[in-house]
Amino acid sequence: MRKMISKKIFIPLLLVAFAWSSAYGWSWSNPWLVKINGVKYTKNDFVHWWENWREKDTPLPETLKPFIDWFLLFQEGERMRLFEDPSYRKKVRVFLEVRALMILKREEVDKKIKVTTREIKKIYKERYVPLLHVRAVVFPKEKEASAFLEKAKKGESFDELVKRTFPKNNRRAFDWGWRRPFVFPASVRESLIKMEEGKVIGPVEWMGKFWLLELVEKKKGSDKDFNKVKGRIEEKLRKEQEGRLTLALIERLKKKYHVWVDYKLLKSIDIDNPQKEYMDKPLLRMGKVEMKVKDFLIQVKREIDFRKKYKFSIKDKEKIKRMVMGNLISQTLTTWEALSRHYERKPPFKWVYRFYCQHRIIKELENQLFWPKVKVSEDDAKKYYQEHLSEYKLPGLVKVAIIQTGDEKLVEKLEKALNRGEDFFEVAKKLTFHGAIVQRVPVTHMAPEMQKVVSRLSLGEVSAPVKVGKYTYIVKLIDRVAERQRPFEEVKKSILDILKKERFEKVKGSYLSELRKRSKIEVNEAAWQRVREELGRKDEAGKKTG
């Protein structure tokens, strides 16, 4: 269905390749920075590229070289008409659908959700208070529960009755501690809230058994308790509003796209033994798109296969049919609506979408021209391994017991006790709050001062006090594992990846070098320096406020 519907949707994928109208203008506020093969790229073009290209904390480039290289590759991809490649078109379509759906949800659902403190307090008072301390006794039969209750009414305590009735099985009585009213069955919730402490209610049929509930204690709500659950209640209310707003959106879209479903036919379809005469009958229409029974059954089969794989129930076939139909309608309508709004033409998503399209064209270029030339053998990897043996060593490990303190007087007491030959752990237990901390750590992860001390210790030996920062440490060496060389097979894949990347960059660099030679590139150096200074100031301001 999704493939069938996607064919009906027109996505202007080719527009991006020619969407640089701003690049041909020029003004003092948006000067051109570079001309590449007759195309002017402006300050705004650079800013939008930079915002999407940069990684976190990437410094501004000294020159326009990264920007120029990017657009040299992009122009080459355009020249090769890679925007017509099915792989490119599919990736861009999926990206646009996903991001457009996110923006639609933000516009039609997320922005409309409003949860007030008044609403949160209302739910708190209705469902979260008073806090109830409840004990319970469970019975397989109502008759047994009633007999137990009669004894309790005659004055015997719960505890005594439980001990006498279940001398060998204490799994029938539970102290649930403090619970919120909403966890109890609706049939007894109000009674529990209103009843006096020490009273018993039941038998209550719940979870297939019969329960007697004793209210031990009741506690009113408080500001402290409200603040503890406020976030949880708000999240729940937001989810409820999200569900209602989403449902309302789907209902509006059903009218807009003239959705029709033959519900009588849907009900009569036998999933296990589909009727042949139904196969070509129309079951669903949305706009100009029609789905036949045979297409619908393909979707149903996928859902059932998914449920079987992950051990979900497939007993209720009617429910599965309705769910699949509902999902088909909602997913298709929201996708159509999101795409129809053309978010890719409106800032700020316009710049993200444009960058992604350019990025994908460059990736297609790399896949077609560069990666096929990257050849790395196992012998290459072995040679690299031998030349970089020191990089593939696992550091030595030590198991140490450590006493840490910032009290100089305590250090003196510890040192005297240890010098008298007293046991390290007994001294630590006797003189310090936490005792000795035992840990296994790589030697290279320790502070340099500690590394030096530990390297000199024999097994079982205790160090003299060593000061690191504001703390003093006394260390006992329990065990030591020497560093070891990681075998080639263990690191082969990572080495192959390193070599492939290096050779890819070499191939790419050579290609770019040739592109630069045959391209006409003119840089407006004065404008570039002004832009660089302006963006530098913004980055600095961002660091101070961020």
mmCIF file of C-alpha atoms in Angstrom, residues 269-275 297 300 304 308 314-315 317 321:
data_model
loop_
_atom_site.group_PDB
_atom_site.id
_atom_site.type_symbol
_atom_site.label_atom_id
_atom_site.label_comp_id
_atom_site.label_asym_id
_atom_site.label_seq_id
_atom_site.Cartn_x
_atom_site.Cartn_y
_atom_site.Cartn_z
ATOM 1 C CA ILE A 269 -13.062 -10.996 4.930
ATOM 2 C CA ASP A 270 -11.727 -14.284 6.295
ATOM 3 C CA ILE A 271 -8.020 -13.765 6.974
ATOM 4 C CA ASP A 272 -7.247 -17.466 7.322
ATOM 5 C CA ASN A 273 -9.178 -18.537 4.216
ATOM 6 C CA PRO A 274 -9.599 -15.440 2.007
ATOM 7 C CA GLN A 275 -12.542 -15.627 -0.379
ATOM 8 C CA LEU A 297 -4.426 -8.818 2.820
ATOM 9 C CA VAL A 300 -2.536 -7.960 7.192
ATOM 10 C CA ILE A 304 0.471 -11.214 11.605
ATOM 11 C CA LYS A 308 4.191 -14.216 15.446
ATOM 12 C CA ILE A 314 -3.057 -13.165 16.864
ATOM 13 C CA LYS A 315 -6.319 -14.602 18.221
ATOM 14 C CA LYS A 317 -8.474 -11.398 13.805
ATOM 15 C CA LYS A 321 -8.083 -6.133 10.522
#
